[in-house]
C-alpha cells in the first residue's frame, strides 16, 4: 500500500464447502484493470527496477494450488470508487480430515 492504509487479516470456515478461508483485505490503491490478468505471473511487477522481484504472488499461487487450495482476489481502484478502494485476496483451503 504505497501511501499507507489498513491491512485486515481474517479467517472463517466456509461450512457448506467445508473449507478454511483466509482473507487479506487492504485499503491500498487497488489493481488497475490492465494488470488484473497478470498479477500471478512469475516476475510480473509494477515496482521500480530493483524494488521487487514480482515473485510474491506467483509463489503464493503455487503453494496454495499444491495444497488443493484456491487464491482469488477482488480489487477496486480509486478511480472506480474512492470510498471503497483496496484489494482483498482470499485463500481457500480444504479442511484437514
Ligand atoms: N494488495 C495489492 N494491492 C495492489 N497491487 C497489488 C497487490 N498485490 C499485488 N499487486 C500487484 O501485483 C504485482 C505483483 O505482485 P507480487 O507478485 O507480490 O510482486 P511484487 O510485490 O514484487 O511486485 C505488484 O507489483 C502489484 O502491481
Ligand atoms: Mg509483493
GROMACS .gro file of C-alpha atoms and ligand atoms in nm:
model
  125
    1UNK     CA    1   0.000   0.000   0.000
    2UNK     CA    2   0.200   0.291  -0.131
    3UNK     CA    3   0.072   0.587   0.064
    4UNK     CA    4  -0.038   0.375   0.358
    5UNK     CA    5  -0.361   0.208   0.454
    6UNK     CA    6  -0.507  -0.062   0.668
    7UNK     CA    7  -0.446  -0.435   0.631
    8UNK     CA    8  -0.701  -0.666   0.789
    9UNK     CA    9  -0.643  -1.039   0.804
   10UNK     CA   10  -0.933  -1.261   0.898
   11UNK     CA   11  -1.024  -1.627   0.884
   12UNK     CA   12  -1.351  -1.808   0.852
   13UNK     CA   13  -1.494  -2.153   0.799
   14UNK     CA   14  -1.698  -2.189   0.484
   15UNK     CA   15  -1.931  -2.460   0.620
   16UNK     CA   16  -2.123  -2.555   0.304
   17UNK     CA   17  -1.795  -2.630   0.127
   18UNK     CA   18  -1.603  -2.728   0.441
   19UNK     CA   19  -1.308  -2.509   0.356
   20UNK     CA   20  -1.099  -2.270   0.558
   21UNK     CA   21  -1.071  -1.920   0.412
   22UNK     CA   22  -0.810  -1.660   0.496
   23UNK     CA   23  -0.885  -1.306   0.378
   24UNK     CA   24  -0.620  -1.038   0.334
   25UNK     CA   25  -0.801  -0.710   0.288
   26UNK     CA   26  -0.625  -0.381   0.229
   27UNK     CA   27  -0.727  -0.023   0.170
   28UNK     CA   28  -0.446   0.041  -0.077
   29UNK     CA   29  -0.458   0.174  -0.433
   30UNK     CA   30  -0.614  -0.135  -0.586
   31UNK     CA   31  -0.505  -0.310  -0.904
   32UNK     CA   32  -0.561  -0.148  -1.243
   33UNK     CA   33  -0.782  -0.337  -1.488
   34UNK     CA   34  -0.496  -0.389  -1.734
   35UNK     CA   35  -0.283  -0.566  -1.469
   36UNK     CA   36  -0.552  -0.796  -1.329
   37UNK     CA   37  -0.480  -1.089  -1.562
   38UNK     CA   38  -0.107  -1.077  -1.497
   39UNK     CA   39  -0.053  -1.040  -1.124
   40UNK     CA   40   0.003  -1.413  -1.064
   41UNK     CA   41   0.258  -1.441  -1.347
   42UNK     CA   42   0.617  -1.501  -1.235
   43UNK     CA   43   0.821  -1.178  -1.241
   44UNK     CA   44   0.523  -0.954  -1.313
   45UNK     CA   45   0.571  -0.640  -1.109
   46UNK     CA   46   0.473  -0.275  -1.120
   47UNK     CA   47   0.757  -0.181  -0.886
   48UNK     CA   48   1.062   0.013  -0.999
   49UNK     CA   49   1.364  -0.190  -1.113
   50UNK     CA   50   1.549  -0.313  -0.802
   51UNK     CA   51   1.247  -0.267  -0.574
   52UNK     CA   52   1.093  -0.608  -0.605
   53UNK     CA   53   1.104  -0.929  -0.800
   54UNK     CA   54   0.742  -0.996  -0.881
   55UNK     CA   55   0.758  -1.343  -0.728
   56UNK     CA   56   0.534  -1.294  -0.425
   57UNK     CA   57   0.201  -1.380  -0.579
   58UNK     CA   58   0.327  -1.646  -0.817
   59UNK     CA   59   0.492  -1.829  -0.526
   60UNK     CA   60   0.171  -1.797  -0.320
   61UNK     CA   61  -0.031  -1.927  -0.615
   62UNK     CA   62   0.198  -2.230  -0.647
   63UNK     CA   63   0.193  -2.311  -0.275
   64UNK     CA   64  -0.181  -2.274  -0.243
   65UNK     CA   65  -0.252  -2.475  -0.560
   66UNK     CA   66  -0.023  -2.757  -0.446
   67UNK     CA   67  -0.233  -2.791  -0.133
   68UNK     CA   68  -0.565  -2.820  -0.318
   69UNK     CA   69  -0.634  -2.456  -0.245
   70UNK     CA   70  -0.750  -2.158  -0.444
   71UNK     CA   71  -0.644  -1.798  -0.433
   72UNK     CA   72  -0.879  -1.532  -0.566
   73UNK     CA   73  -0.900  -1.155  -0.538
   74UNK     CA   74  -1.132  -0.863  -0.566
   75UNK     CA   75  -0.999  -0.515  -0.620
   76UNK     CA   76  -1.127  -0.160  -0.652
   77UNK     CA   77  -0.913   0.131  -0.767
   78UNK     CA   78  -0.951   0.488  -0.651
   79UNK     CA   79  -1.083   0.583  -0.998
   80UNK     CA   80  -1.352   0.314  -0.970
   81UNK     CA   81  -1.469   0.402  -0.620
   82UNK     CA   82  -1.281   0.640  -0.394
   83UNK     CA   83  -1.465   0.530  -0.078
   84UNK     CA   84  -1.411   0.158  -0.127
   85UNK     CA   85  -1.068   0.132  -0.285
   86UNK     CA   86  -0.844  -0.161  -0.199
   87UNK     CA   87  -0.788  -0.528  -0.262
   88UNK     CA   88  -0.892  -0.848  -0.090
   89UNK     CA   89  -0.708  -1.172  -0.156
   90UNK     CA   90  -0.882  -1.487  -0.036
   91UNK     CA   91  -0.701  -1.814   0.019
   92UNK     CA   92  -0.934  -2.112   0.039
   93UNK     CA   93  -0.807  -2.446   0.163
   94UNK     CA   94  -0.976  -2.779   0.230
   95UNK     CA   95  -1.019  -2.865   0.598
   96UNK     CA   96  -0.775  -3.136   0.704
   97UNK     CA   97  -0.954  -3.458   0.797
   98LIG     N1   98  -0.256  -0.582  -0.248
   98LIG     C1   99  -0.219  -0.529  -0.366
   98LIG     N2  100  -0.260  -0.404  -0.400
   98LIG     C2  101  -0.225  -0.351  -0.519
   98LIG     N3  102  -0.149  -0.414  -0.611
   98LIG     C3  103  -0.105  -0.537  -0.582
   98LIG     C4  104  -0.138  -0.601  -0.459
   98LIG     N4  105  -0.081  -0.724  -0.459
   98LIG     C5  106  -0.017  -0.736  -0.576
   98LIG     N5  107  -0.031  -0.624  -0.651
   98LIG     C6  108   0.020  -0.602  -0.788
   98LIG     O1  109   0.069  -0.726  -0.838
   98LIG     C7  110   0.207  -0.715  -0.870
   98LIG     C8  111   0.276  -0.848  -0.842
   98LIG     O2  112   0.277  -0.872  -0.702
   98LIG     P1  113   0.390  -0.962  -0.638
   98LIG     O3  114   0.389  -1.096  -0.708
   98LIG     O4  115   0.371  -0.963  -0.489
   98LIG     O5  116   0.526  -0.892  -0.677
   98LIG     P2  117   0.597  -0.759  -0.622
   98LIG     O6  118   0.538  -0.729  -0.487
   98LIG     O7  119   0.743  -0.796  -0.614
   98LIG     O8  120   0.571  -0.655  -0.726
   98LIG     C9  121   0.256  -0.597  -0.789
   98LIG     O9  122   0.369  -0.538  -0.847
   98LIG    C10  123   0.135  -0.504  -0.791
   98LIG    O10  124   0.127  -0.433  -0.912
   99LIG    MG1  125   0.455  -0.846  -0.336
   0.00000   0.00000   0.00000
